mmCIF file of N, CA, C and O in Angstrom:
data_model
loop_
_atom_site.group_PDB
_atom_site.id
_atom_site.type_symbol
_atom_site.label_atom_id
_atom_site.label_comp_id
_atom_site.label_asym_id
_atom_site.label_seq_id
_atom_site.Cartn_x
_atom_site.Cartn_y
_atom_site.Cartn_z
ATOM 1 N N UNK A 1 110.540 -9.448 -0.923
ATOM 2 C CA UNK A 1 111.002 -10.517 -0.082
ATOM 3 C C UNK A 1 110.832 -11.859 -0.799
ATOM 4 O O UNK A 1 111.475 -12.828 -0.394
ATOM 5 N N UNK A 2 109.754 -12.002 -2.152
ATOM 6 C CA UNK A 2 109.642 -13.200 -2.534
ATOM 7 C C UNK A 2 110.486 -13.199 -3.453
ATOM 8 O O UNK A 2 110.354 -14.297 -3.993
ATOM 9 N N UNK A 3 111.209 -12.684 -3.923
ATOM 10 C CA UNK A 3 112.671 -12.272 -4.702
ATOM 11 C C UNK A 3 113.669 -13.071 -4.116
ATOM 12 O O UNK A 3 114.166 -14.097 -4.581
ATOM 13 N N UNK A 4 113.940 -12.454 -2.954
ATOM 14 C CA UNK A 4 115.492 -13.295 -2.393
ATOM 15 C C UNK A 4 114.931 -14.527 -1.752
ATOM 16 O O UNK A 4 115.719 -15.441 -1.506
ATOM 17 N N UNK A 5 113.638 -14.665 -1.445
ATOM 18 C CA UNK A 5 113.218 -16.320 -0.954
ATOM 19 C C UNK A 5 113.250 -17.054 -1.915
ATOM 20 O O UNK A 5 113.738 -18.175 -1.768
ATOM 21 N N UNK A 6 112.846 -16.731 -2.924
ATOM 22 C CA UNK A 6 113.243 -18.079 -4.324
ATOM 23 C C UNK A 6 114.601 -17.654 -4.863
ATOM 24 O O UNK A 6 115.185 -18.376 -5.672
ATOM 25 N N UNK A 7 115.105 -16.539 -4.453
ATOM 26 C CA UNK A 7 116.730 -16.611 -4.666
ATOM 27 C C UNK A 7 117.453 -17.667 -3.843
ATOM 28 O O UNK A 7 118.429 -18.305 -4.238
ATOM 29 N N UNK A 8 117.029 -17.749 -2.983
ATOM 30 C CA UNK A 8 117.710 -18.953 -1.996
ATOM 31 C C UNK A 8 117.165 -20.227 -2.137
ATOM 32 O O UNK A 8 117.692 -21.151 -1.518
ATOM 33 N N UNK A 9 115.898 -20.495 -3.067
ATOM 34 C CA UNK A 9 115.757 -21.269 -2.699
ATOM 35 C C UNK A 9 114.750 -21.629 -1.466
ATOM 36 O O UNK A 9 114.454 -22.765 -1.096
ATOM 37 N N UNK A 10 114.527 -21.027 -1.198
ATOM 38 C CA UNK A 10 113.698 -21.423 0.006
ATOM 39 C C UNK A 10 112.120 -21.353 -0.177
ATOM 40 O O UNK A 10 111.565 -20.373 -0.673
ATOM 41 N N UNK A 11 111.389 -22.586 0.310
ATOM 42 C CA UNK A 11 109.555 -22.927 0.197
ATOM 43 C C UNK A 11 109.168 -21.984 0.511
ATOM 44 O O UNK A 11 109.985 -21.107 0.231
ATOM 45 N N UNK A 12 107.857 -21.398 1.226
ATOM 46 C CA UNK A 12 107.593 -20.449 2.005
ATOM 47 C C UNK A 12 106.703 -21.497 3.180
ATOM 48 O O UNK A 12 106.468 -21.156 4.339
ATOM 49 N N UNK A 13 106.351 -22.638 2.642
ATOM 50 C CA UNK A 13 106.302 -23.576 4.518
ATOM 51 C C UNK A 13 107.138 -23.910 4.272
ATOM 52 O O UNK A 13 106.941 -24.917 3.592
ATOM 53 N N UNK A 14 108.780 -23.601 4.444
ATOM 54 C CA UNK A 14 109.461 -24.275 5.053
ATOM 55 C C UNK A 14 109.969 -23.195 6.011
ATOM 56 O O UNK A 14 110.355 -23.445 7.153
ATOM 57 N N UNK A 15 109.932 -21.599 5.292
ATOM 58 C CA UNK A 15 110.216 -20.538 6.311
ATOM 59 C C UNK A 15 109.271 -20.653 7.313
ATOM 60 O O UNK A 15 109.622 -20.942 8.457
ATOM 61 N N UNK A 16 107.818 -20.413 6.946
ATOM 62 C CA UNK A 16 106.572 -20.751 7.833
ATOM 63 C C UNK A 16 107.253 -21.746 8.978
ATOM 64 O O UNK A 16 107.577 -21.381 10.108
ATOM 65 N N UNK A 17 107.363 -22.772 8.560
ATOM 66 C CA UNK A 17 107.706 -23.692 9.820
ATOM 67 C C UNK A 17 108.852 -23.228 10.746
ATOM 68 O O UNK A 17 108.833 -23.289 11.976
ATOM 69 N N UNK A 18 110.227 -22.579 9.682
ATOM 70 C CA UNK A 18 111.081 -22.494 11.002
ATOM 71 C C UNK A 18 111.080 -21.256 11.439
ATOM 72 O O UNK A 18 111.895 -20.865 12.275
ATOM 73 N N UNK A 19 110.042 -20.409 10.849
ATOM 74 C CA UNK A 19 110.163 -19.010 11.479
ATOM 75 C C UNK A 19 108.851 -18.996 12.860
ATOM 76 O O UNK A 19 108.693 -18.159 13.749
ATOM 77 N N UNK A 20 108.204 -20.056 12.619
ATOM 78 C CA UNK A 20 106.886 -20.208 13.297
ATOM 79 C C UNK A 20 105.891 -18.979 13.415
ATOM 80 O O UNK A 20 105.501 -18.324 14.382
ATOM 81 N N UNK A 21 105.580 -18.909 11.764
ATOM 82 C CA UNK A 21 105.081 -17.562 11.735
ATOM 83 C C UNK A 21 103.859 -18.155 10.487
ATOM 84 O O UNK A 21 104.400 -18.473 9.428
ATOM 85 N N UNK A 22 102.485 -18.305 10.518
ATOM 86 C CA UNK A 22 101.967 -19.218 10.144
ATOM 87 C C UNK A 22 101.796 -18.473 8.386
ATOM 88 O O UNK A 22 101.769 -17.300 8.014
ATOM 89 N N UNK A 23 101.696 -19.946 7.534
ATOM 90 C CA UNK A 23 101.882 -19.462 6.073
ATOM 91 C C UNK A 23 101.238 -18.302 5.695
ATOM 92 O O UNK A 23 101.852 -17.343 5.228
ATOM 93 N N UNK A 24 99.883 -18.323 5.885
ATOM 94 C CA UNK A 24 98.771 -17.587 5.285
ATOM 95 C C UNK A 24 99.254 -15.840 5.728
ATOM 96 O O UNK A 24 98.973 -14.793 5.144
ATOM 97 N N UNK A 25 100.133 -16.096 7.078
ATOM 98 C CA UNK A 25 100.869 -14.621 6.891
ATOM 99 C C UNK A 25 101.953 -14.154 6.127
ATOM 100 O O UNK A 25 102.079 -12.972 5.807
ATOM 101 N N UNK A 26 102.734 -15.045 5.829
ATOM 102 C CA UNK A 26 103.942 -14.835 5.335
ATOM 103 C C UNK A 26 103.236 -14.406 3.753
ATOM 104 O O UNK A 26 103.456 -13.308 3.241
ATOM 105 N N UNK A 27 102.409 -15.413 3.135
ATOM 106 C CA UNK A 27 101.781 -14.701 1.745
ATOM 107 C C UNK A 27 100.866 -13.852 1.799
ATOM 108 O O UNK A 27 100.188 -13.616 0.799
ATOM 109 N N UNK A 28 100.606 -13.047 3.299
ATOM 110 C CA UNK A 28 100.319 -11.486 2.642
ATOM 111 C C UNK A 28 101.543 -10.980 2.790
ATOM 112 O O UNK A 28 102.228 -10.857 1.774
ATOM 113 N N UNK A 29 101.889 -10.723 3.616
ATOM 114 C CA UNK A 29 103.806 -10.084 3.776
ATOM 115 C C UNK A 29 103.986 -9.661 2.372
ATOM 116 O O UNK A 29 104.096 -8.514 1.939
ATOM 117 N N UNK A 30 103.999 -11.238 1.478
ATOM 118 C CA UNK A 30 104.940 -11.180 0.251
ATOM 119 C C UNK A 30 103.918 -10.496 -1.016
ATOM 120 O O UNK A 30 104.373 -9.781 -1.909
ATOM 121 N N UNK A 31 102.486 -10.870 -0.891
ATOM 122 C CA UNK A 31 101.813 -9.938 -1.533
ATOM 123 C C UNK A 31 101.239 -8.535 -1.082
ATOM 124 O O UNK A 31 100.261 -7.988 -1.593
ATOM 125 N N UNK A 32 102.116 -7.967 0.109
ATOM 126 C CA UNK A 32 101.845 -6.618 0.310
ATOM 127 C C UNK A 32 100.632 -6.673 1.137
ATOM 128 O O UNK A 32 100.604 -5.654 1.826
ATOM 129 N N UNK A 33 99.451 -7.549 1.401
ATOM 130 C CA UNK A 33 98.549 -7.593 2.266
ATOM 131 C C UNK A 33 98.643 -7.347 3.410
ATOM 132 O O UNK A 33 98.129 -8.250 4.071
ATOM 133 N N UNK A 34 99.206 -6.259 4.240
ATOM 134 C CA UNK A 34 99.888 -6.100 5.757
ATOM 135 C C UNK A 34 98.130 -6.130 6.290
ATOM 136 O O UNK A 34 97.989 -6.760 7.338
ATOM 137 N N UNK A 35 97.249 -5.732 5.897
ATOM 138 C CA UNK A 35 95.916 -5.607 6.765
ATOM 139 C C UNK A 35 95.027 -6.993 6.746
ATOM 140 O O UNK A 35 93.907 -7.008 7.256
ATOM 141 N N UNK A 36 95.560 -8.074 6.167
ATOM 142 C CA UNK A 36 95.489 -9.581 6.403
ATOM 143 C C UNK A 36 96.361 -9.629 8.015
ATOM 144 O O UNK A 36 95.763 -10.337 8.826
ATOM 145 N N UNK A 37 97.263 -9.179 8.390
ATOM 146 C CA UNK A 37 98.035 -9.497 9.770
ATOM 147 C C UNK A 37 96.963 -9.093 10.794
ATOM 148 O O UNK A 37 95.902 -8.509 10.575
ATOM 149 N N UNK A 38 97.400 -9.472 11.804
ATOM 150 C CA UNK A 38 96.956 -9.397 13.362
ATOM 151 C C UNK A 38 96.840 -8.373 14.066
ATOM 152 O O UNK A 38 96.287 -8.290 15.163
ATOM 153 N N UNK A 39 97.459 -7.393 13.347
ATOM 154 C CA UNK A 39 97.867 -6.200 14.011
ATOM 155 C C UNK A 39 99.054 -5.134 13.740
ATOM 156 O O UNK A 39 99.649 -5.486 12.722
ATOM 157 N N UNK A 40 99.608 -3.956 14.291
ATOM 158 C CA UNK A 40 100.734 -3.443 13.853
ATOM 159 C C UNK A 40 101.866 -4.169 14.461
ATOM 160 O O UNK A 40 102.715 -4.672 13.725
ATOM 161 N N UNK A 41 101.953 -4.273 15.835
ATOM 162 C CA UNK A 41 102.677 -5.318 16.406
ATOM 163 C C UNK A 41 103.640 -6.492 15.492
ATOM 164 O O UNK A 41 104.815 -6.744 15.225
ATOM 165 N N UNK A 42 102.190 -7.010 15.224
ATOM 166 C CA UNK A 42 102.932 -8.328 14.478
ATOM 167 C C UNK A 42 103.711 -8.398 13.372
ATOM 168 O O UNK A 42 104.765 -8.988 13.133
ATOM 169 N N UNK A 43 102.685 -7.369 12.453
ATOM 170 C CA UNK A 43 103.614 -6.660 11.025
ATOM 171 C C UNK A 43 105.240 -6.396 11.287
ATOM 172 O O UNK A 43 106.260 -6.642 10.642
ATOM 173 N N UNK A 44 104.977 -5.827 12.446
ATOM 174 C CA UNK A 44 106.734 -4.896 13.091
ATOM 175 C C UNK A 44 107.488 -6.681 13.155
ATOM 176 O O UNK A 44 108.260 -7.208 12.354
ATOM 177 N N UNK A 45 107.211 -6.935 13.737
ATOM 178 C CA UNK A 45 107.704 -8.252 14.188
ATOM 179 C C UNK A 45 107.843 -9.670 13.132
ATOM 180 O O UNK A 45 108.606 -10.633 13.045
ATOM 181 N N UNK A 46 106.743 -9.210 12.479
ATOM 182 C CA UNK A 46 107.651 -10.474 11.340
ATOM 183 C C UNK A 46 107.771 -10.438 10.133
ATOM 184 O O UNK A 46 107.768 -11.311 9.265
ATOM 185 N N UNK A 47 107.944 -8.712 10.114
ATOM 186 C CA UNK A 47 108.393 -8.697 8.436
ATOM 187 C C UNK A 47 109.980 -8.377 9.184
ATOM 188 O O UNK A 47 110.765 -8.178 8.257
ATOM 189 N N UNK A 48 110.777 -8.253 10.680
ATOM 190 C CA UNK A 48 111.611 -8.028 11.029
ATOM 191 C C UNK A 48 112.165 -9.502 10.976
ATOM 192 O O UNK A 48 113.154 -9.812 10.314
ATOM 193 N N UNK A 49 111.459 -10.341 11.708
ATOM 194 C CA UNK A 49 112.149 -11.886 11.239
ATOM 195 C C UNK A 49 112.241 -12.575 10.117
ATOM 196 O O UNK A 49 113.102 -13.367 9.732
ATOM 197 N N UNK A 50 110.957 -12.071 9.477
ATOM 198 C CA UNK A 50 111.309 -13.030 7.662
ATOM 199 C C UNK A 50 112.409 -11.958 7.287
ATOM 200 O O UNK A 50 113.340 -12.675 6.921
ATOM 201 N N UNK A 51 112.839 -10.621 7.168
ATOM 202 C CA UNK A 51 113.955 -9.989 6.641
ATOM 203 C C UNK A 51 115.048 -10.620 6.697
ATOM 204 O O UNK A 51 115.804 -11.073 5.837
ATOM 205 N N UNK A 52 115.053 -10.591 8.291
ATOM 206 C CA UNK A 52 116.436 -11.445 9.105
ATOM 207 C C UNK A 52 116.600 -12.700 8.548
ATOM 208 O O UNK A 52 117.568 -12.801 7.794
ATOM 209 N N UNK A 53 115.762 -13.907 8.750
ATOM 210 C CA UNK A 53 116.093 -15.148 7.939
ATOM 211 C C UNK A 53 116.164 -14.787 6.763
ATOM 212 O O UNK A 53 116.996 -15.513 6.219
ATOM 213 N N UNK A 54 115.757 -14.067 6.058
ATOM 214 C CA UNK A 54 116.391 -13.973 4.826
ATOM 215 C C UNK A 54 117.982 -12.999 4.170
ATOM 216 O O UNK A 54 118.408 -12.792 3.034
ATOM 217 N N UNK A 55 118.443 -12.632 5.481
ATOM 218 C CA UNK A 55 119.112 -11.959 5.318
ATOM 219 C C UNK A 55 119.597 -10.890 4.853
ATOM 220 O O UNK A 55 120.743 -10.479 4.670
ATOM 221 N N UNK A 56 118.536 -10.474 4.678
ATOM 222 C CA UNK A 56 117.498 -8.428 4.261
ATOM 223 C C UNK A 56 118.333 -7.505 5.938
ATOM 224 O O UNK A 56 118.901 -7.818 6.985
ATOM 225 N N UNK A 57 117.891 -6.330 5.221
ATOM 226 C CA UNK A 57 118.130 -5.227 6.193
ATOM 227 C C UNK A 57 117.003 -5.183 6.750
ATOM 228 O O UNK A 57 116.033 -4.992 6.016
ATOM 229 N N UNK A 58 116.818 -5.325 8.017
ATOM 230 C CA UNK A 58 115.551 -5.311 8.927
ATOM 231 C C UNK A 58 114.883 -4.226 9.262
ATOM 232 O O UNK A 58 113.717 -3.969 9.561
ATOM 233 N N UNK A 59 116.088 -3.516 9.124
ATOM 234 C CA UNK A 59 115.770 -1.653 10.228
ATOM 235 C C UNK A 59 115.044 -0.695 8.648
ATOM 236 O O UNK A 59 114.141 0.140 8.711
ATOM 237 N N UNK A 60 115.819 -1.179 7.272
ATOM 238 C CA UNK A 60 115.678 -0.965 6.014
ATOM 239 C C UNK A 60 114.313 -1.166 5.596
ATOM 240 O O UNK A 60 113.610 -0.303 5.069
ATOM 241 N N UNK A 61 113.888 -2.658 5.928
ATOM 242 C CA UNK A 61 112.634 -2.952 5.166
ATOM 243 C C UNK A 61 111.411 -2.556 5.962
ATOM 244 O O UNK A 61 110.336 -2.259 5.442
ATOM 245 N N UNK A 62 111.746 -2.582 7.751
ATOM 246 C CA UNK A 62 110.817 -1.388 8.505
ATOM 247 C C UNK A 62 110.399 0.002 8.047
ATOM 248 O O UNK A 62 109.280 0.495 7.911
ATOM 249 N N UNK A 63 111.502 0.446 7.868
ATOM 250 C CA UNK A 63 111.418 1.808 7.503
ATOM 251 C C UNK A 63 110.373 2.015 6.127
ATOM 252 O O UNK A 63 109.361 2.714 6.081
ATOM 253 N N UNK A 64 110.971 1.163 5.028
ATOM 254 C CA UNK A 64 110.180 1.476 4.285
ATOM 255 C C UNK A 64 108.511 0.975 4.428
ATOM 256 O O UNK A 64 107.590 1.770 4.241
ATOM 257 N N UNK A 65 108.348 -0.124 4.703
ATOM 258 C CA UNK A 65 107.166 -0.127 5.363
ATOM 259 C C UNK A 65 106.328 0.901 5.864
ATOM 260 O O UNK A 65 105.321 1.259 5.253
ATOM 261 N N UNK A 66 106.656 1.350 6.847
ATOM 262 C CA UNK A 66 106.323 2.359 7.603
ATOM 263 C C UNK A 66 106.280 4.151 7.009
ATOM 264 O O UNK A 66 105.665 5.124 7.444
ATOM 265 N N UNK A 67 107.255 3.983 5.821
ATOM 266 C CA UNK A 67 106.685 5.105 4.665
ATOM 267 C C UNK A 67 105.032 5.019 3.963
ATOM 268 O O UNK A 67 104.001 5.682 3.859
ATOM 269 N N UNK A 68 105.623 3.721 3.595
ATOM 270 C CA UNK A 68 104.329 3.403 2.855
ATOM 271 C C UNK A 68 102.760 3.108 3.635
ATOM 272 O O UNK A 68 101.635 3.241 3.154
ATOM 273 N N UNK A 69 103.118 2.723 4.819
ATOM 274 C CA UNK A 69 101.971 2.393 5.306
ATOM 275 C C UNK A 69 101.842 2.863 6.799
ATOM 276 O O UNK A 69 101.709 1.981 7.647
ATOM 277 N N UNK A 70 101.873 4.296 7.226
ATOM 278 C CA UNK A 70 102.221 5.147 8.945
ATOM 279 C C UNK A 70 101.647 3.849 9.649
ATOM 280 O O UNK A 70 100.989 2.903 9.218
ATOM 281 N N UNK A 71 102.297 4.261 11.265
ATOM 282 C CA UNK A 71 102.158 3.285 12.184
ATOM 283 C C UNK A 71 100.782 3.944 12.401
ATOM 284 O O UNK A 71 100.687 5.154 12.196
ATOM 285 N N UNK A 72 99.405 3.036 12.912
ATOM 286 C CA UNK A 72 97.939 3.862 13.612
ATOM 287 C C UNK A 72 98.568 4.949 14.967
ATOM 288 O O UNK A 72 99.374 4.558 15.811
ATOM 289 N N UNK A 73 98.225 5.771 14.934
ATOM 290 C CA UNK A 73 98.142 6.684 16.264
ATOM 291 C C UNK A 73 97.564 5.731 17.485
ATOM 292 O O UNK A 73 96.382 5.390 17.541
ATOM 293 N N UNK A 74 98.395 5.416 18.290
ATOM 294 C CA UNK A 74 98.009 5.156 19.940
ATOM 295 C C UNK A 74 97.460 6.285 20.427
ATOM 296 O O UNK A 74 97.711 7.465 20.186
ATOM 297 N N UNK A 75 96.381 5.578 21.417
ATOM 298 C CA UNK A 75 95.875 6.509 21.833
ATOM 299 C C UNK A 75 96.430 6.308 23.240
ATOM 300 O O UNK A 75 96.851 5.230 23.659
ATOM 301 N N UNK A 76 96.374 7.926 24.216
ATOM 302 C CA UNK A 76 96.888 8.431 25.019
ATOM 303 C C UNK A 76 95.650 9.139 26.211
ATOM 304 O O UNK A 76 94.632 9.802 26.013
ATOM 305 N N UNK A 77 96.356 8.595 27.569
ATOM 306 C CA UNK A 77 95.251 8.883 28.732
ATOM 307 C C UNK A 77 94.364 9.944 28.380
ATOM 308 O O UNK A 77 93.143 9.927 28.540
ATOM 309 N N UNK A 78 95.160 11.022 27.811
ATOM 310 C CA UNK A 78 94.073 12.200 27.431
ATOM 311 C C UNK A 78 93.053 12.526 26.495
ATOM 312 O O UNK A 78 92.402 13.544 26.262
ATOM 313 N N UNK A 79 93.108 11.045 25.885
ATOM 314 C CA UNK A 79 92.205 11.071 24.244
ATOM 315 C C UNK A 79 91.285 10.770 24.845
ATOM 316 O O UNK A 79 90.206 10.600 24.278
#
C-alpha cells in the first residue's frame, strides 16, 4: 500500500487526516504491524478504506490479509 501511496503522491498525514484514521495506524498497516491496531474489527475496516482511497481492490487486499493472518475465533454461547 506504501507503493501506490507514493505512487500518487500522497503524505501519509494527509491520508491520516482525510481518512480520519490516526497516523500511527496507517504506519503499521504499511509496515505489516496489524497487532499495533485496535483490534480485528478495525484492521477489517481500515485496511478496507486506505485500499479504497487508494484505489486498491478492497475485497483483494482483505482476502489476502486474512490468508496471511486468520480472523481470531469468536467465541460462541456454548464455549
Amino acid at each position: 500500500m506504501r507503493a501506490a501511496r507514493e505512487h500518487y503522491g500522497e503524505d501519509l498525514e494527509g491520508v491520516a487526516q482525510a481518512l480520519r484514521i490516526r497516523f500511527a495506524y496507517l504506519q503499521a498497516i504499511e509496515a505489516g504491524r496489524f497487532h499495533q491496531l485496535p483490534g480485528p474489527t478495525y484492521v477489517q475496516g481500515f485496511l478496507r478504506a486506505y485500499s479504497e482511497y487508494l484505489g486498491l481492490d478492497s475485497d483483494a487486499i482483505l482476502r489476502s490479509h486474512f490468508q496471511q493472518e486468520p480472523r481470531p475465533r469468536t467465541r460462541t454461547l456454548l464455549d
